CSV table of N, CA, C and O in Angstrom, one decimal:
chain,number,residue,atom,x,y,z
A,102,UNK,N,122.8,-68.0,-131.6
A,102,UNK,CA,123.6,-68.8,-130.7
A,102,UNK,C,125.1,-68.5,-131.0
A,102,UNK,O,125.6,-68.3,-132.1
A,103,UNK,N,125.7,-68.4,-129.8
A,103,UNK,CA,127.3,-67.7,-130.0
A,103,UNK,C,128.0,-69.4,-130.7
A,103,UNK,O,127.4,-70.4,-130.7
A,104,UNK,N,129.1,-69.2,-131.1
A,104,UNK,CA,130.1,-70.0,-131.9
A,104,UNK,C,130.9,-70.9,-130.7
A,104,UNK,O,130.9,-70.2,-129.7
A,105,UNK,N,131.3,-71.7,-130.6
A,105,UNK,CA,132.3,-72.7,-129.7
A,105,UNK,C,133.3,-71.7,-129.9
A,105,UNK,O,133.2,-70.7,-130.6
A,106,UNK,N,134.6,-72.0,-129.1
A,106,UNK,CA,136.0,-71.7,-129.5
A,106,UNK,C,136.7,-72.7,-130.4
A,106,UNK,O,137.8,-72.5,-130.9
A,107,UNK,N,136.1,-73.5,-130.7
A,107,UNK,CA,136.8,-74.7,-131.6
A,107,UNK,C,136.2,-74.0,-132.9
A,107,UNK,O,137.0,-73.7,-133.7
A,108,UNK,N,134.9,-73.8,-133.2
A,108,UNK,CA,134.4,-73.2,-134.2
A,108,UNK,C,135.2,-72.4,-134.8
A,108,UNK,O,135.7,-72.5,-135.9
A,109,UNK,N,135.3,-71.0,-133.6
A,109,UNK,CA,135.9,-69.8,-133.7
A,109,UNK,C,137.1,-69.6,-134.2
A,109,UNK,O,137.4,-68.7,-134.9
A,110,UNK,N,137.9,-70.9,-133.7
A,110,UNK,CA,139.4,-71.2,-134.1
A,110,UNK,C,139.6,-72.0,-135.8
A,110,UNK,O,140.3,-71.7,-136.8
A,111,UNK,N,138.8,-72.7,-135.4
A,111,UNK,CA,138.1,-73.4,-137.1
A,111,UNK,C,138.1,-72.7,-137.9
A,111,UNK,O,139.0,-72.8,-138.7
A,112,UNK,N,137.3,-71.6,-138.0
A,112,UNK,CA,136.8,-70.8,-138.9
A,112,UNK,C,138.1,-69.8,-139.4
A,112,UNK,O,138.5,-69.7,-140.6
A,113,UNK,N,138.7,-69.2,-138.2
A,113,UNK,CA,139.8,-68.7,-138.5
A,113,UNK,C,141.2,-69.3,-139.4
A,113,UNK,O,141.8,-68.6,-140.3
A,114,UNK,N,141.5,-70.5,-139.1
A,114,UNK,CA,142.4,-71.3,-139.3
A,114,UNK,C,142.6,-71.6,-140.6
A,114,UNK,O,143.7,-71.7,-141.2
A,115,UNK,N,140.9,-71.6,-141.0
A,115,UNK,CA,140.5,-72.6,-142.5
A,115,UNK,C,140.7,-71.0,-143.4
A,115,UNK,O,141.2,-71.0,-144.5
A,116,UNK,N,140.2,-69.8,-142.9
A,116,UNK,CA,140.0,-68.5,-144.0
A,116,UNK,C,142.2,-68.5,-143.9
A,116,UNK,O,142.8,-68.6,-145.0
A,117,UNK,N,143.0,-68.4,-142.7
A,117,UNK,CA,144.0,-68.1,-142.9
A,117,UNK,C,144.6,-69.3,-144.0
A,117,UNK,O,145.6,-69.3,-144.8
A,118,UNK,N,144.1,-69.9,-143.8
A,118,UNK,CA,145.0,-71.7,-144.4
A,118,UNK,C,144.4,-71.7,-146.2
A,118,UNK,O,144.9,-72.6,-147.0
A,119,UNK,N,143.6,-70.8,-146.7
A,119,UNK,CA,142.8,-70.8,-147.9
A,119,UNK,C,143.7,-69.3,-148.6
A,119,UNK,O,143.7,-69.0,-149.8
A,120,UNK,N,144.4,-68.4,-147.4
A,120,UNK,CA,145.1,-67.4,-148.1
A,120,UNK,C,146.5,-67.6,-148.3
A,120,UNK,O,147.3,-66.9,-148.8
A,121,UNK,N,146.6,-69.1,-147.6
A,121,UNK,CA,148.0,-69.2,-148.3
A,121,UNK,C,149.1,-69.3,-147.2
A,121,UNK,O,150.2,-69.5,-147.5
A,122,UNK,N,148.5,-68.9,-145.3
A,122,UNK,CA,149.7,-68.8,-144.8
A,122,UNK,C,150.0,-70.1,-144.1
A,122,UNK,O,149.2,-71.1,-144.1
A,123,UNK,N,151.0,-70.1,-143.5
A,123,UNK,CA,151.7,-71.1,-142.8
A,123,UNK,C,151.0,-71.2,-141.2
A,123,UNK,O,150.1,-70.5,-140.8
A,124,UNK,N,151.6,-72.3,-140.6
A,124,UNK,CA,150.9,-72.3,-139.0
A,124,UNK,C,151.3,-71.4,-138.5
A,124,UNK,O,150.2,-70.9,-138.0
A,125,UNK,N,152.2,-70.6,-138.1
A,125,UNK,CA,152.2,-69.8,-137.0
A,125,UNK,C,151.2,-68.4,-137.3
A,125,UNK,O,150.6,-67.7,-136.4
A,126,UNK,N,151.2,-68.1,-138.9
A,126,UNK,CA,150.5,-67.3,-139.0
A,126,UNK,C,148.5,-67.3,-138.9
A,126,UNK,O,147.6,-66.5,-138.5
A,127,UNK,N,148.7,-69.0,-139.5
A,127,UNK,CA,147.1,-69.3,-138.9
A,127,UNK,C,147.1,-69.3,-137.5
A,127,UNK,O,146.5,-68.4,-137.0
A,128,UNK,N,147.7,-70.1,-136.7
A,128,UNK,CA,147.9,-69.3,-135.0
A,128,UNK,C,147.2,-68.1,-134.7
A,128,UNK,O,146.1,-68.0,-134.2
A,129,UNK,N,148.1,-67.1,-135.2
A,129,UNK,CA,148.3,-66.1,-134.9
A,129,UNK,C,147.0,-65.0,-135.4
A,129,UNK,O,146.6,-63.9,-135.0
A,130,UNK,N,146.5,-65.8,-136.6
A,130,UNK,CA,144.7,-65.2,-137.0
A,130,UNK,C,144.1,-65.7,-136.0
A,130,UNK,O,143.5,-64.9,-135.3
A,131,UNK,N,144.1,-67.0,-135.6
A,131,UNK,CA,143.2,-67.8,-134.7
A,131,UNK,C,143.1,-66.6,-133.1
A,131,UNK,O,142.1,-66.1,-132.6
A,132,UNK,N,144.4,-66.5,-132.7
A,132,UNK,CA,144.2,-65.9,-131.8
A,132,UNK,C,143.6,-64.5,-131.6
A,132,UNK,O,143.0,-64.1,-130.6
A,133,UNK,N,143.7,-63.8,-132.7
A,133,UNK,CA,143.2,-61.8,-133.6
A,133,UNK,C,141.9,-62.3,-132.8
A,133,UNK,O,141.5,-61.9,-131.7
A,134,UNK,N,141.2,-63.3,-133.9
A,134,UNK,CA,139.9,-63.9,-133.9
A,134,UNK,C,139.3,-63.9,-132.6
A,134,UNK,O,138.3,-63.2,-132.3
A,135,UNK,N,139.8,-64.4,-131.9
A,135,UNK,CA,139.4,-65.1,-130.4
A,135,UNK,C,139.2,-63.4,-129.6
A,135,UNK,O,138.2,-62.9,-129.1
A,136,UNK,N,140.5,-62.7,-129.9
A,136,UNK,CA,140.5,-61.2,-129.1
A,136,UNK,C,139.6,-60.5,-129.5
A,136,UNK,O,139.1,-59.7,-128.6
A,137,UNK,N,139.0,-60.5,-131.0
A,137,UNK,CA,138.0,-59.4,-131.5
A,137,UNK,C,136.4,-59.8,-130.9
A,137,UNK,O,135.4,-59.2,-130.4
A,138,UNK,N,136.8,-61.3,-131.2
A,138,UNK,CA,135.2,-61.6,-130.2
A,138,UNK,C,135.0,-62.1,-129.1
A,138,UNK,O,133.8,-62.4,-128.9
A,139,UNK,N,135.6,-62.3,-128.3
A,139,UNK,CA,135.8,-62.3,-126.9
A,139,UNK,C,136.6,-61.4,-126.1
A,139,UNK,O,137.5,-61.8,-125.3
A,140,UNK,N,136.2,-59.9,-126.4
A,140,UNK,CA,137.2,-59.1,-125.6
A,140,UNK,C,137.4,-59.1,-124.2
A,140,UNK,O,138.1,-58.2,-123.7
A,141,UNK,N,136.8,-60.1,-123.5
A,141,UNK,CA,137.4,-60.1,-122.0
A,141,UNK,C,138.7,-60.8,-122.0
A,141,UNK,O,139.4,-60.5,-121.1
A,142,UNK,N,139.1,-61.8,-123.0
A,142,UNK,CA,140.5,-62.1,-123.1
A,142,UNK,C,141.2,-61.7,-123.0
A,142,UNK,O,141.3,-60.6,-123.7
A,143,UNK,N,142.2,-62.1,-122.0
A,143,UNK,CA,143.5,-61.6,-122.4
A,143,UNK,C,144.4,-62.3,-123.5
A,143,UNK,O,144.0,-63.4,-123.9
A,144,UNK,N,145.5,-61.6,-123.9
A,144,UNK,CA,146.2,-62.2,-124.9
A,144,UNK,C,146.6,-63.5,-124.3
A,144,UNK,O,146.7,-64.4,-125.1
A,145,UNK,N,146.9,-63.7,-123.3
A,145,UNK,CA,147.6,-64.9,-122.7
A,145,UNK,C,147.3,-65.9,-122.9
A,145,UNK,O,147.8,-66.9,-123.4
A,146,UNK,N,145.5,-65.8,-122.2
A,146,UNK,CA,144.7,-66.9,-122.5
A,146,UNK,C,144.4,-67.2,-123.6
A,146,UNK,O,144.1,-68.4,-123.9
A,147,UNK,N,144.3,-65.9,-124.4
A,147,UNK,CA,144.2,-66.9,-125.9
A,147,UNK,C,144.5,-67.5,-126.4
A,147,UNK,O,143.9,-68.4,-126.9
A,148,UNK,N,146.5,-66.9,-126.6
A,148,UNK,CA,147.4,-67.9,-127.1
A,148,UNK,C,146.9,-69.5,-126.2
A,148,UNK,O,146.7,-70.6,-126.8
A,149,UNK,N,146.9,-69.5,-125.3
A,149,UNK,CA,146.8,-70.5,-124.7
A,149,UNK,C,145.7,-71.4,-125.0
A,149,UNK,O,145.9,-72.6,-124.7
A,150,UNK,N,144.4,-71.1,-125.5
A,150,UNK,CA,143.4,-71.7,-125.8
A,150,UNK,C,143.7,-71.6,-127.3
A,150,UNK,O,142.7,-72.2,-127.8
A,151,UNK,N,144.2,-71.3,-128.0
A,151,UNK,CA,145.0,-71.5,-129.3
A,151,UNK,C,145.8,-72.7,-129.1
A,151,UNK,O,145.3,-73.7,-129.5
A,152,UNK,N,147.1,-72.9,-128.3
A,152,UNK,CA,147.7,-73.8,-128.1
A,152,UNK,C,147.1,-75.3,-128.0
A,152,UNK,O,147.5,-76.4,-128.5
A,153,UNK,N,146.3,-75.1,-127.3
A,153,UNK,CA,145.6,-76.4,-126.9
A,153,UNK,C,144.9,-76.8,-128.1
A,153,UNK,O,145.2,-77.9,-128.5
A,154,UNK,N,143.8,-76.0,-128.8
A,154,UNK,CA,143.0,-76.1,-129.7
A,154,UNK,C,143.2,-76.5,-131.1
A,154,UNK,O,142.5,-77.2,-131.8
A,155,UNK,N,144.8,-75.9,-131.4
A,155,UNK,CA,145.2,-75.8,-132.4
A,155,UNK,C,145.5,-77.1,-133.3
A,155,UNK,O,145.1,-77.4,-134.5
A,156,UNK,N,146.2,-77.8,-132.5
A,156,UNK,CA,146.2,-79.5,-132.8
A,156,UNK,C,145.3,-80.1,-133.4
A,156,UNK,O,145.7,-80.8,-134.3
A,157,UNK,N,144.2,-80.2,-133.1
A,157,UNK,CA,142.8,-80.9,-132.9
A,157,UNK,C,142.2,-80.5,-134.1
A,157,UNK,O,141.8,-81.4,-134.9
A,158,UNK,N,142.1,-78.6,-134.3
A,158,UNK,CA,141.5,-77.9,-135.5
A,158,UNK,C,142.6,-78.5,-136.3
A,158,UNK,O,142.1,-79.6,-136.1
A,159,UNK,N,143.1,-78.7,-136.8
A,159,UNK,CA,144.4,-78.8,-138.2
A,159,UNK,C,144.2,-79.8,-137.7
A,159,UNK,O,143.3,-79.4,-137.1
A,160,UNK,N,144.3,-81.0,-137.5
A,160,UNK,CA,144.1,-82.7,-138.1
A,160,UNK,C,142.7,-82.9,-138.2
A,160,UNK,O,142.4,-83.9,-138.7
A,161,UNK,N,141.5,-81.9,-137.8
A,161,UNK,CA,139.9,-82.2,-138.6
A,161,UNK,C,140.1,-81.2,-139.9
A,161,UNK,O,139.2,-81.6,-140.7
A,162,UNK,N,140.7,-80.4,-140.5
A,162,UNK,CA,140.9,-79.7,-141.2
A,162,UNK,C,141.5,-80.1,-142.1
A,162,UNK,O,141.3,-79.6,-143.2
A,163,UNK,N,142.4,-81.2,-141.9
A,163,UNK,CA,143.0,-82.1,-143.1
A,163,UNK,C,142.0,-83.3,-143.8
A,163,UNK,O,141.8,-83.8,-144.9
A,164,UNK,N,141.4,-83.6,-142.3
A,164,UNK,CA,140.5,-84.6,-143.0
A,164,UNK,C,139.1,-84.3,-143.4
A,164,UNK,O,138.3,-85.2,-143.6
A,165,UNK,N,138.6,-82.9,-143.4
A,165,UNK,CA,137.7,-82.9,-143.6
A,165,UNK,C,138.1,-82.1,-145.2
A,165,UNK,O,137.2,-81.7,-146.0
């Protein structure tokens, strides 16, 4: 079974946020992520389903 994008973004977020970097650089893994496994993405839409996503993943990420 393929991964959600909240997963996808999750997963990404929590490995960038465990090496130590800041948001824009977890962002910016989040989004690598999204491009390497969904290559019909464009960059645009990623950032953009980054944008949206990102909020949501980082306040379950604190509380969990």
């Amino acid at each position: 079974m393929d991964p959600s994008l909240a997963e996808i973004i999750r997963t990404a977020v929590l490995s960038a946020r465990i090496r130590g970097l800041g948001t824009l650089e977890q962002r910016a893994a989040a989004e690598a992520v999204l491009l390497s496994m969904i290559p019909s993405l464009s960059p645009s839409i990623a950032i953009l389903i980054v944008e949206q996503l990102y909020p949501f993943i980082a306040e379950m990420s604190v509380v969990a």
